[in-house]
Short mmCIF file of N, CA and C in Angstrom, two decimals:
data_model
loop_
_atom_site.label_atom_id
_atom_site.label_comp_id
_atom_site.label_asym_id
_atom_site.label_seq_id
_atom_site.Cartn_x
_atom_site.Cartn_y
_atom_site.Cartn_z
N MET A 212 -20.52 64.43 36.62
CA MET A 212 -21.78 63.36 36.77
C MET A 212 -22.45 63.08 36.07
N ALA A 213 -23.46 62.21 36.06
CA ALA A 213 -23.98 61.71 35.20
C ALA A 213 -25.56 62.17 35.25
N ILE A 214 -25.93 61.93 34.23
CA ILE A 214 -27.41 62.99 34.00
C ILE A 214 -28.31 61.86 35.17
N SER A 215 -29.27 62.53 36.03
CA SER A 215 -29.70 61.64 36.97
C SER A 215 -31.05 61.09 36.52
N THR A 216 -31.10 60.39 35.85
CA THR A 216 -32.18 59.24 35.43
C THR A 216 -32.86 58.68 36.32
N ASN A 217 -33.91 58.19 36.40
CA ASN A 217 -34.15 57.13 37.36
C ASN A 217 -32.93 55.70 37.45
N GLY A 218 -32.62 55.39 37.07
CA GLY A 218 -31.10 54.41 37.26
C GLY A 218 -30.29 55.08 37.92
N THR A 219 -29.73 56.49 37.71
CA THR A 219 -28.95 56.93 38.37
C THR A 219 -28.92 57.03 39.54
N VAL A 220 -30.18 57.49 39.99
CA VAL A 220 -30.98 57.97 41.41
C VAL A 220 -30.96 57.03 42.28
N ILE A 221 -31.50 55.57 41.52
CA ILE A 221 -31.66 54.40 42.12
C ILE A 221 -30.69 53.66 42.59
N ALA A 222 -29.30 53.88 41.50
CA ALA A 222 -28.01 53.64 41.61
C ALA A 222 -27.61 54.43 43.16
N ARG A 223 -27.73 55.42 42.74
CA ARG A 223 -27.06 56.33 44.09
C ARG A 223 -28.14 55.84 45.46
N LEU A 224 -28.90 55.78 45.55
CA LEU A 224 -29.93 54.88 46.63
C LEU A 224 -29.47 53.78 47.25
N ALA A 225 -29.03 52.84 46.44
CA ALA A 225 -28.29 51.53 46.69
C ALA A 225 -27.95 51.51 47.35
N GLY A 226 -26.60 52.22 46.92
CA GLY A 226 -25.03 52.58 47.11
C GLY A 226 -25.19 53.02 48.59
N GLY A 227 -25.83 53.95 48.56
CA GLY A 227 -25.84 55.40 49.87
C GLY A 227 -26.33 54.69 50.78
N LEU A 228 -28.11 54.16 50.58
CA LEU A 228 -28.25 53.40 52.11
C LEU A 228 -28.34 51.76 52.01
N TYR A 229 -27.65 51.30 50.98
CA TYR A 229 -27.69 50.03 51.41
C TYR A 229 -26.30 49.01 51.03
N ASN A 230 -24.97 50.38 50.68
CA ASN A 230 -24.13 49.95 50.54
C ASN A 230 -24.15 48.50 49.08
N THR A 231 -25.12 48.86 48.13
CA THR A 231 -25.17 48.12 47.14
C THR A 231 -24.78 48.20 45.77
N VAL A 232 -24.30 47.29 45.26
CA VAL A 232 -24.69 47.69 43.56
C VAL A 232 -25.63 46.14 43.33
N MET A 233 -26.54 47.16 42.59
CA MET A 233 -27.67 46.40 42.44
C MET A 233 -27.33 44.96 41.48
N SER A 234 -27.78 43.81 41.70
CA SER A 234 -28.16 42.99 40.60
C SER A 234 -28.75 43.41 39.22
N ASN A 235 -28.46 42.82 37.99
CA ASN A 235 -29.46 43.46 36.89
C ASN A 235 -30.76 42.55 37.31
N ALA A 236 -31.00 41.84 37.64
CA ALA A 236 -32.38 41.59 37.90
C ALA A 236 -33.15 42.36 38.48
N THR A 237 -32.30 42.90 39.84
CA THR A 237 -32.83 43.98 40.85
C THR A 237 -33.19 45.18 39.98
N TYR A 238 -32.17 45.70 39.56
CA TYR A 238 -32.27 46.91 38.68
C TYR A 238 -33.37 46.89 37.59
N LEU A 239 -33.63 45.50 37.07
CA LEU A 239 -34.83 45.57 35.90
C LEU A 239 -35.81 45.60 36.50
N GLU A 240 -35.84 45.44 37.66
CA GLU A 240 -37.10 45.47 38.06
C GLU A 240 -37.99 46.68 38.86
N VAL A 241 -36.79 47.40 39.44
CA VAL A 241 -36.84 48.87 40.09
C VAL A 241 -36.61 50.17 38.94
N ALA A 242 -36.14 49.81 37.88
CA ALA A 242 -35.74 51.11 37.20
C ALA A 242 -36.72 52.06 36.45
N SER A 243 -37.78 51.48 36.60
CA SER A 243 -38.95 52.18 35.69
C SER A 243 -39.83 53.17 36.75
N GLN A 244 -39.39 52.88 38.36
CA GLN A 244 -40.40 53.38 39.42
C GLN A 244 -39.75 54.72 39.40
N ASP A 245 -40.64 55.66 40.13
CA ASP A 245 -40.02 56.95 40.81
C ASP A 245 -38.80 56.47 41.78
N PRO A 246 -38.13 56.98 41.86
CA PRO A 246 -37.32 56.90 42.74
C PRO A 246 -37.57 57.59 43.93
N SER A 247 -38.26 58.55 44.33
CA SER A 247 -38.59 59.15 45.84
C SER A 247 -40.05 58.27 46.45
N THR A 248 -40.91 57.72 45.46
CA THR A 248 -41.75 56.87 45.64
C THR A 248 -41.09 55.32 46.39
N LEU A 249 -40.07 55.04 45.32
CA LEU A 249 -39.55 53.73 46.10
C LEU A 249 -38.98 53.69 47.39
N ALA A 250 -38.22 55.02 47.37
CA ALA A 250 -37.28 55.16 48.31
C ALA A 250 -38.40 54.97 49.61
N ASN A 251 -39.19 55.75 49.41
CA ASN A 251 -40.18 55.92 50.77
C ASN A 251 -40.50 54.43 51.11
N THR A 252 -41.15 53.56 49.82
CA THR A 252 -41.19 52.26 50.28
C THR A 252 -40.21 51.25 50.87
N LEU A 253 -39.13 51.76 50.25
CA LEU A 253 -37.99 50.72 51.03
C LEU A 253 -37.37 51.15 52.30
N TYR A 254 -37.79 52.21 52.53
CA TYR A 254 -37.52 52.88 53.72
C TYR A 254 -38.50 52.30 54.97
N ALA A 255 -39.59 52.60 54.41
CA ALA A 255 -40.77 51.65 55.63
C ALA A 255 -40.51 50.46 55.42
N ARG A 256 -40.11 49.63 54.88
CA ARG A 256 -40.09 48.21 54.98
C ARG A 256 -38.72 48.09 55.57
N ASP A 257 -37.68 48.66 55.46
CA ASP A 257 -36.35 48.11 55.69
C ASP A 257 -36.07 48.85 56.97
N PHE A 258 -36.25 50.29 57.11
CA PHE A 258 -35.63 50.96 58.58
C PHE A 258 -36.75 51.77 59.11
N ALA A 259 -37.96 51.18 59.23
CA ALA A 259 -39.18 51.78 60.11
C ALA A 259 -38.50 51.74 61.66
N LYS A 260 -38.08 50.57 61.85
CA LYS A 260 -37.66 50.55 63.54
C LYS A 260 -36.17 51.19 63.68
N SER A 261 -35.55 51.68 62.70
CA SER A 261 -34.29 52.00 62.79
C SER A 261 -34.33 53.57 63.60
N THR A 262 -33.79 54.45 64.24
CA THR A 262 -33.19 55.49 64.33
C THR A 262 -33.26 56.36 63.12
N ASP A 263 -33.45 57.83 63.25
CA ASP A 263 -33.06 58.75 62.38
C ASP A 263 -31.74 58.49 62.39
N LEU A 264 -30.99 58.76 63.52
CA LEU A 264 -29.29 58.81 63.81
C LEU A 264 -28.58 57.48 63.41
N ALA A 265 -29.23 56.73 63.69
CA ALA A 265 -28.82 55.41 62.78
C ALA A 265 -28.75 55.00 61.19
N VAL A 266 -29.73 55.70 60.81
CA VAL A 266 -29.91 55.76 59.83
C VAL A 266 -29.00 56.57 59.09
N ALA A 267 -28.89 57.78 59.65
CA ALA A 267 -27.87 59.04 58.94
C ALA A 267 -26.39 58.35 59.33
N THR A 268 -26.34 57.29 60.32
CA THR A 268 -25.17 56.88 60.59
C THR A 268 -24.66 55.79 59.00
N THR A 269 -25.67 55.05 58.91
CA THR A 269 -25.48 54.52 57.97
C THR A 269 -25.48 54.73 56.87
N LEU A 270 -25.91 55.99 56.42
CA LEU A 270 -25.79 56.47 55.02
C LEU A 270 -24.21 57.26 54.50
N LEU A 271 -23.88 57.75 55.91
CA LEU A 271 -22.96 58.38 55.77
C LEU A 271 -21.41 57.56 55.56
N ALA A 272 -21.78 56.62 56.55
CA ALA A 272 -20.41 55.32 56.54
C ALA A 272 -20.69 55.15 54.77
N ASN A 273 -21.42 54.87 54.42
CA ASN A 273 -21.39 54.29 52.76
C ASN A 273 -20.81 55.42 51.74
N LEU A 274 -21.54 56.73 52.37
CA LEU A 274 -20.36 57.65 51.96
C LEU A 274 -18.92 57.76 52.09
N GLY A 275 -18.70 57.36 52.46
CA GLY A 275 -16.99 57.73 53.28
C GLY A 275 -17.09 59.04 53.57
N LEU A 276 -18.43 59.23 54.63
CA LEU A 276 -18.17 60.40 55.61
C LEU A 276 -18.42 60.38 57.04
N ALA A 277 -18.37 59.38 57.54
CA ALA A 277 -18.38 58.93 58.99
C ALA A 277 -17.69 59.55 59.45
N SER A 278 -16.37 60.04 59.32
CA SER A 278 -15.64 60.87 60.15
C SER A 278 -15.93 62.31 59.98
N GLN A 279 -17.03 62.74 59.49
CA GLN A 279 -17.16 64.26 59.63
C GLN A 279 -18.05 64.68 60.73
N ALA A 280 -17.33 65.28 61.69
CA ALA A 280 -18.18 65.71 62.98
C ALA A 280 -19.26 66.31 63.12
N GLY A 281 -20.49 66.21 63.35
CA GLY A 281 -21.52 66.37 63.66
C GLY A 281 -22.50 66.05 61.95
N LEU A 282 -22.43 65.86 61.35
CA LEU A 282 -22.91 65.61 59.79
C LEU A 282 -23.89 64.78 60.57
N ASP A 283 -23.98 63.55 61.15
CA ASP A 283 -24.67 62.38 61.42
C ASP A 283 -25.76 63.35 62.18
N ALA A 284 -25.99 64.21 62.96
CA ALA A 284 -26.95 64.64 63.42
C ALA A 284 -27.82 65.68 63.04
N TRP A 285 -26.94 66.26 61.59
CA TRP A 285 -27.35 67.50 60.77
C TRP A 285 -28.66 66.13 60.11
N VAL A 286 -27.83 65.09 59.46
CA VAL A 286 -29.04 64.28 58.46
C VAL A 286 -29.58 63.83 59.06
N ALA A 287 -29.92 63.11 60.40
CA ALA A 287 -30.69 62.83 61.34
C ALA A 287 -31.95 63.66 61.13
N ALA A 288 -31.71 65.18 61.61
CA ALA A 288 -32.28 66.25 61.63
C ALA A 288 -33.05 66.19 60.29
N GLN A 289 -32.74 66.26 59.11
CA GLN A 289 -33.50 66.30 57.98
C GLN A 289 -34.30 65.15 57.84
N LEU A 290 -34.19 63.94 58.75
CA LEU A 290 -35.09 63.11 58.27
C LEU A 290 -36.10 62.91 58.94
N THR A 291 -35.87 63.48 60.45
CA THR A 291 -36.82 63.68 61.36
C THR A 291 -37.91 64.67 60.80
N ALA A 292 -37.51 65.98 60.19
CA ALA A 292 -38.13 66.90 59.72
C ALA A 292 -39.28 66.42 58.41
N ALA A 293 -38.94 65.38 57.69
CA ALA A 293 -39.45 65.06 56.40
C ALA A 293 -40.59 64.38 56.52
N GLY A 294 -40.59 63.38 58.16
CA GLY A 294 -41.76 63.02 58.48
C GLY A 294 -41.83 61.94 57.99
N ALA A 295 -42.43 60.80 58.64
CA ALA A 295 -42.18 59.30 58.71
C ALA A 295 -42.72 58.54 57.19
N ALA A 296 -43.30 59.23 56.73
CA ALA A 296 -43.74 59.19 54.90
C ALA A 296 -42.44 59.53 53.98
N ASN A 297 -42.02 60.33 54.28
CA ASN A 297 -41.18 60.83 53.11
C ASN A 297 -39.86 60.46 53.60
N LYS A 298 -38.95 59.93 54.84
CA LYS A 298 -37.59 59.71 55.00
C LYS A 298 -36.68 59.43 53.71
N GLY A 299 -37.55 58.70 52.99
CA GLY A 299 -37.02 57.97 51.70
C GLY A 299 -36.59 58.71 50.61
N ALA A 300 -37.99 59.56 50.39
CA ALA A 300 -37.73 60.73 49.36
C ALA A 300 -36.37 61.85 50.11
N LYS A 301 -36.48 62.13 51.36
CA LYS A 301 -35.80 63.27 51.73
C LYS A 301 -33.74 62.40 51.25
N ILE A 302 -34.08 61.29 51.31
CA ILE A 302 -32.75 60.69 51.29
C ILE A 302 -31.88 60.59 50.16
N VAL A 303 -33.29 60.49 48.84
CA VAL A 303 -32.73 60.55 47.78
C VAL A 303 -32.58 61.85 47.17
N SER A 304 -33.34 62.97 47.93
CA SER A 304 -32.66 64.31 47.78
C SER A 304 -31.50 64.86 48.29
N LEU A 305 -31.08 64.38 49.38
CA LEU A 305 -29.63 64.35 50.12
C LEU A 305 -28.58 63.88 49.40
N LEU A 306 -29.01 62.53 48.61
CA LEU A 306 -27.88 61.86 47.74
C LEU A 306 -27.71 62.88 46.53
N ASN A 307 -28.80 63.38 45.74
CA ASN A 307 -28.94 64.06 44.67
C ASN A 307 -28.15 65.73 44.91
N ASP A 308 -28.46 66.27 46.07
CA ASP A 308 -27.42 67.41 46.42
C ASP A 308 -26.44 67.03 46.25
N PHE A 309 -25.95 66.07 46.96
CA PHE A 309 -24.82 65.38 47.16
C PHE A 309 -24.04 65.24 46.30
N ALA A 310 -24.52 64.68 45.11
CA ALA A 310 -23.99 64.38 43.86
C ALA A 310 -23.59 65.41 43.14
N GLY A 311 -24.02 66.52 43.47
CA GLY A 311 -23.86 67.77 42.84
C GLY A 311 -22.91 68.79 43.37
N LEU A 312 -22.31 68.28 44.06
CA LEU A 312 -21.30 69.17 44.66
C LEU A 312 -20.02 68.81 44.71
N ALA A 313 -19.90 68.19 43.22
CA ALA A 313 -18.40 67.85 42.74
C ALA A 313 -17.33 69.06 42.69
N SER A 314 -17.95 70.26 42.57
CA SER A 314 -17.03 70.98 42.50
C SER A 314 -16.92 71.89 43.73
N ASP A 315 -17.58 71.71 44.68
CA ASP A 315 -17.29 72.37 46.15
C ASP A 315 -16.03 72.41 46.75
N ALA A 316 -15.47 73.19 47.15
CA ALA A 316 -14.10 73.00 48.38
C ALA A 316 -13.99 72.17 49.46
N THR A 317 -15.38 72.11 49.66
CA THR A 317 -15.18 70.98 51.35
C THR A 317 -15.79 69.51 50.74
N TRP A 318 -16.55 69.54 50.12
CA TRP A 318 -17.39 67.96 49.81
C TRP A 318 -16.89 67.48 48.26
N GLY A 319 -16.22 68.66 47.39
CA GLY A 319 -15.91 67.75 46.15
C GLY A 319 -15.25 66.89 45.90
N THR A 320 -14.08 66.35 46.61
CA THR A 320 -13.51 65.01 46.28
C THR A 320 -14.27 63.86 46.84
N TYR A 321 -15.22 64.23 48.14
CA TYR A 321 -16.08 63.26 48.06
C TYR A 321 -17.06 63.13 47.26
N ALA A 322 -18.12 63.87 46.87
CA ALA A 322 -19.03 64.00 45.93
C ALA A 322 -18.04 62.83 44.64
N THR A 323 -17.27 63.65 44.08
CA THR A 323 -16.45 63.18 43.20
C THR A 323 -16.33 61.75 43.06
N ALA A 324 -15.93 61.22 44.29
CA ALA A 324 -16.07 59.39 44.77
C ALA A 324 -17.18 58.89 44.75
N PHE A 325 -18.14 59.57 45.31
CA PHE A 325 -19.35 59.15 44.91
C PHE A 325 -19.92 58.93 43.59
N ASN A 326 -19.83 60.10 43.23
CA ASN A 326 -20.36 59.97 41.02
C ASN A 326 -19.59 58.68 40.79
N THR A 327 -18.31 58.76 41.26
CA THR A 327 -17.23 57.63 40.06
C THR A 327 -18.12 56.32 39.99
N LYS A 328 -18.19 56.08 41.64
CA LYS A 328 -18.66 54.62 42.03
C LYS A 328 -20.18 54.80 41.49
N VAL A 329 -21.06 55.49 41.67
CA VAL A 329 -22.77 55.67 41.25
C VAL A 329 -22.17 55.10 39.81
N ASP A 330 -21.42 55.97 38.61
CA ASP A 330 -21.38 55.31 37.42
C ASP A 330 -21.06 54.12 37.34
N ALA A 331 -20.17 53.61 38.06
CA ALA A 331 -19.63 52.23 37.66
C ALA A 331 -20.40 51.16 38.30
N ALA A 332 -21.35 51.58 39.31
CA ALA A 332 -22.39 50.80 40.08
C ALA A 332 -23.58 50.59 38.83
N LEU A 333 -24.04 51.77 38.51
CA LEU A 333 -24.91 51.59 37.53
C LEU A 333 -24.76 50.80 36.10
N ALA A 334 -23.38 51.15 35.74
CA ALA A 334 -23.28 50.34 34.48
C ALA A 334 -22.95 48.62 34.59
N ALA A 335 -22.61 48.32 36.15
CA ALA A 335 -22.67 46.84 36.10
C ALA A 335 -24.03 46.51 36.41
N SER A 336 -24.74 47.23 36.88
CA SER A 336 -26.28 46.78 37.08
C SER A 336 -27.02 46.56 36.06
N GLN A 337 -26.49 47.43 34.83
CA GLN A 337 -27.46 47.47 33.57
C GLN A 337 -26.76 46.23 32.74
N LYS A 338 -25.81 45.51 33.04
CA LYS A 338 -25.38 44.36 31.93
C LYS A 338 -25.90 43.06 32.61
N THR A 339 -26.28 42.55 31.65
CA THR A 339 -27.18 40.97 31.57
C THR A 339 -26.64 40.30 32.61
N GLY A 340 -27.18 39.97 33.20
CA GLY A 340 -26.93 38.69 34.19
C GLY A 340 -25.65 39.08 35.28
N SER A 341 -25.67 40.25 35.36
CA SER A 341 -24.76 41.28 36.27
C SER A 341 -25.00 40.58 38.09
N VAL A 342 -24.36 40.47 39.08
CA VAL A 342 -24.82 40.23 40.44
C VAL A 342 -24.75 41.12 41.26
N GLU A 343 -25.21 41.12 42.18
CA GLU A 343 -24.89 41.87 43.58
C GLU A 343 -23.88 42.00 43.96
N ALA A 344 -23.55 43.42 44.05
CA ALA A 344 -22.09 43.34 45.05
C ALA A 344 -22.12 44.74 45.78
N LYS A 345 -20.95 44.90 46.15
CA LYS A 345 -20.66 45.89 47.44
C LYS A 345 -20.35 46.87 46.83
N PHE A 346 -21.18 48.21 47.20
CA PHE A 346 -20.83 49.53 46.57
C PHE A 346 -19.75 50.14 46.69
N GLU A 347 -18.97 49.86 47.96
CA GLU A 347 -17.68 50.48 48.46
C GLU A 347 -17.02 49.94 47.30
N ALA A 348 -16.82 48.54 46.58
CA ALA A 348 -16.01 48.49 45.47
C ALA A 348 -16.11 48.75 44.17
N ALA A 349 -17.39 49.54 44.03
CA ALA A 349 -17.99 49.42 42.62
C ALA A 349 -16.78 50.70 41.86
N GLY A 350 -16.41 50.05 40.92
CA GLY A 350 -15.42 50.90 40.03
C GLY A 350 -13.79 50.40 40.41
N THR A 351 -13.78 49.78 41.37
CA THR A 351 -12.57 49.06 41.71
C THR A 351 -12.03 48.10 40.43
N VAL A 352 -10.76 48.75 40.05
CA VAL A 352 -9.96 47.64 38.96
C VAL A 352 -8.99 46.30 39.79
N ALA A 353 -9.58 45.47 39.57
CA ALA A 353 -8.48 43.70 40.28
C ALA A 353 -7.27 43.65 38.75
N SER A 354 -6.18 43.14 39.16
CA SER A 354 -5.50 43.02 38.37
C SER A 354 -4.57 42.08 38.83
N THR A 355 -3.69 41.16 38.03
CA THR A 355 -2.61 40.15 38.61
C THR A 355 -1.82 41.27 39.00
N ALA A 356 -0.69 40.83 39.38
CA ALA A 356 0.53 41.56 39.63
C ALA A 356 0.51 43.02 38.65
N ALA A 357 0.64 43.95 39.40
CA ALA A 357 0.82 45.40 38.61
C ALA A 357 0.94 46.76 39.43
N THR A 358 1.45 47.32 38.29
CA THR A 358 1.90 48.76 39.23
C THR A 358 1.54 50.06 39.42
N PHE A 359 0.26 50.47 40.56
CA PHE A 359 -0.40 51.57 40.38
C PHE A 359 0.26 53.26 40.89
N THR A 360 -0.39 53.83 40.16
CA THR A 360 0.66 55.21 40.47
C THR A 360 -1.03 56.09 40.93
N LEU A 361 -1.60 56.68 42.26
CA LEU A 361 -2.49 57.43 43.01
C LEU A 361 -2.22 58.71 42.16
N THR A 362 -3.13 59.34 42.19
CA THR A 362 -3.31 60.78 41.82
C THR A 362 -3.83 61.61 42.58
N THR A 363 -4.03 62.43 42.59
CA THR A 363 -4.35 64.06 43.66
C THR A 363 -5.80 63.39 43.67
N GLY A 364 -6.64 62.96 43.21
CA GLY A 364 -7.94 62.49 43.33
C GLY A 364 -8.16 61.30 44.25
N ALA A 365 -9.44 60.94 44.14
CA ALA A 365 -9.91 59.52 45.12
C ALA A 365 -9.71 58.32 43.98
N ASP A 366 -8.68 57.51 44.50
CA ASP A 366 -8.48 56.38 43.80
C ASP A 366 -8.76 55.19 44.27
N GLN A 367 -8.71 54.38 44.01
CA GLN A 367 -9.40 52.75 44.56
C GLN A 367 -8.70 51.81 43.31
N PHE A 368 -7.50 50.83 44.26
CA PHE A 368 -6.79 50.58 43.33
C PHE A 368 -6.89 48.91 44.14
N THR A 369 -7.10 48.00 43.83
CA THR A 369 -7.03 46.70 44.01
C THR A 369 -6.21 45.54 43.51
N GLY A 370 -4.80 45.34 43.80
CA GLY A 370 -4.06 44.34 43.22
C GLY A 370 -4.64 42.80 43.64
N GLY A 371 -3.79 42.52 42.54
CA GLY A 371 -4.10 40.88 42.41
C GLY A 371 -3.22 40.05 42.77
N ALA A 372 -3.20 38.83 42.33
CA ALA A 372 -2.60 37.63 43.04
C ALA A 372 -0.92 37.48 42.86
N GLY A 373 -0.41 38.48 42.03
CA GLY A 373 1.22 38.79 42.26
C GLY A 373 1.49 39.86 43.02
N ASP A 374 2.40 40.38 42.98
CA ASP A 374 3.36 41.34 43.87
C ASP A 374 3.19 42.61 43.12
N ASN A 375 2.24 43.79 43.84
CA ASN A 375 1.81 44.64 43.33
C ASN A 375 2.46 45.90 44.14
N THR A 376 2.67 47.14 43.50
CA THR A 376 3.43 48.18 43.71
C THR A 376 2.40 49.22 43.58
N PHE A 377 2.19 49.99 44.82
CA PHE A 377 1.45 51.42 44.78
C PHE A 377 2.50 52.43 44.74
N ASN A 378 2.24 53.31 44.15
CA ASN A 378 3.18 54.40 43.96
C ASN A 378 2.64 55.92 44.52
N ALA A 379 3.08 56.59 45.32
CA ALA A 379 2.35 57.82 45.97
C ALA A 379 3.15 58.81 46.28
N THR A 380 2.74 59.90 46.42
CA THR A 380 3.65 61.35 47.24
C THR A 380 3.05 61.69 48.03
N GLY A 381 3.59 62.71 48.66
CA GLY A 381 2.86 63.42 49.56
C GLY A 381 1.56 64.00 49.63
N LEU A 382 1.67 64.34 48.14
CA LEU A 382 0.43 65.09 47.39
C LEU A 382 -0.63 64.26 46.91
N THR A 383 -0.60 63.04 46.72
CA THR A 383 -1.30 62.01 45.86
C THR A 383 -2.02 60.96 46.77
N LEU A 384 -1.15 60.87 47.94
CA LEU A 384 -1.52 59.83 49.09
C LEU A 384 -2.64 60.52 49.78
N ASN A 385 -4.03 60.15 49.87
CA ASN A 385 -4.93 61.23 51.14
C ASN A 385 -6.01 60.19 51.30
N SER A 386 -6.97 60.71 52.45
CA SER A 386 -8.24 60.05 52.90
C SER A 386 -9.07 58.96 52.12
N LEU A 387 -9.32 59.68 50.78
CA LEU A 387 -10.01 59.31 50.07
C LEU A 387 -9.90 58.17 49.39
N ASP A 388 -8.29 57.54 49.23
CA ASP A 388 -8.04 56.72 48.67
C ASP A 388 -8.36 55.51 49.27
N VAL A 389 -8.31 54.21 48.34
CA VAL A 389 -8.94 52.99 48.64
C VAL A 389 -7.76 51.84 48.34
N ILE A 390 -6.87 51.57 48.94
CA ILE A 390 -5.84 50.49 48.11
C ILE A 390 -5.90 49.18 49.10
N THR A 391 -6.04 48.20 47.98
CA THR A 391 -6.08 46.72 48.87
C THR A 391 -5.22 46.12 47.68
N GLY A 392 -4.18 45.36 48.63
CA GLY A 392 -3.22 44.49 48.02
C GLY A 392 -3.88 43.22 47.58
N GLY A 393 -3.02 42.27 47.33
CA GLY A 393 -3.30 41.20 47.31
C GLY A 393 -2.84 40.22 47.68
N ASP A 394 -2.87 38.94 47.17
CA ASP A 394 -1.74 37.85 48.32
C ASP A 394 -0.57 37.74 48.53
N ALA A 395 -0.16 38.34 47.64
CA ALA A 395 1.75 38.50 47.67
C ALA A 395 2.13 39.26 48.12
N ALA A 396 3.35 40.10 47.77
CA ALA A 396 3.98 40.78 48.66
C ALA A 396 3.77 42.21 47.95
N ASP A 397 3.05 42.89 48.55
CA ASP A 397 2.86 44.60 48.12
C ASP A 397 3.30 45.29 48.54
N THR A 398 3.68 46.48 47.63
CA THR A 398 4.46 47.37 47.96
C THR A 398 4.20 49.11 48.28
N LEU A 399 4.01 49.50 49.22
CA LEU A 399 3.48 51.06 48.97
C LEU A 399 4.95 51.87 49.02
N ASN A 400 5.34 52.30 47.81
CA ASN A 400 6.14 53.50 47.67
C ASN A 400 5.74 54.79 47.90
#
């Protein structure tokens, strides 16, 4: 897990709440701001008319946790308890806590996948001239024809224009893997 600098925390927020990797221009605009204050401002501006459950559902979908029964209601209750002026700060707190669960038996694989995306998103946002991208694809490696071997962790592979091969076993293929083939004939072994 990366050190929780302002940039890291804001990359978590952009990914978790907006499914966005910030452009370099946006990153430079917000990086020096207090993340909780920024989150409260953004929440009031962008989500004031949304229900807490709708925001919770969006957040969990962006974190890859949409299938976790009852978690949406729990997150919504956390937002409600935070009060109207502090919902953005509560999301920052939830995301920071989630990022720290990499060793947890239940949430560790999800948190590790999230942290990997955050690290890639932050690096991309800090690159001069970078443009906005989707958080869900952060850290994904694109290539022409290639062979990919899945690991027991969360893998994200994107094939290129050639014939791609994705090799997996019953132990390495899991629900956290994101495999995207290219335009040619792709094979999952």
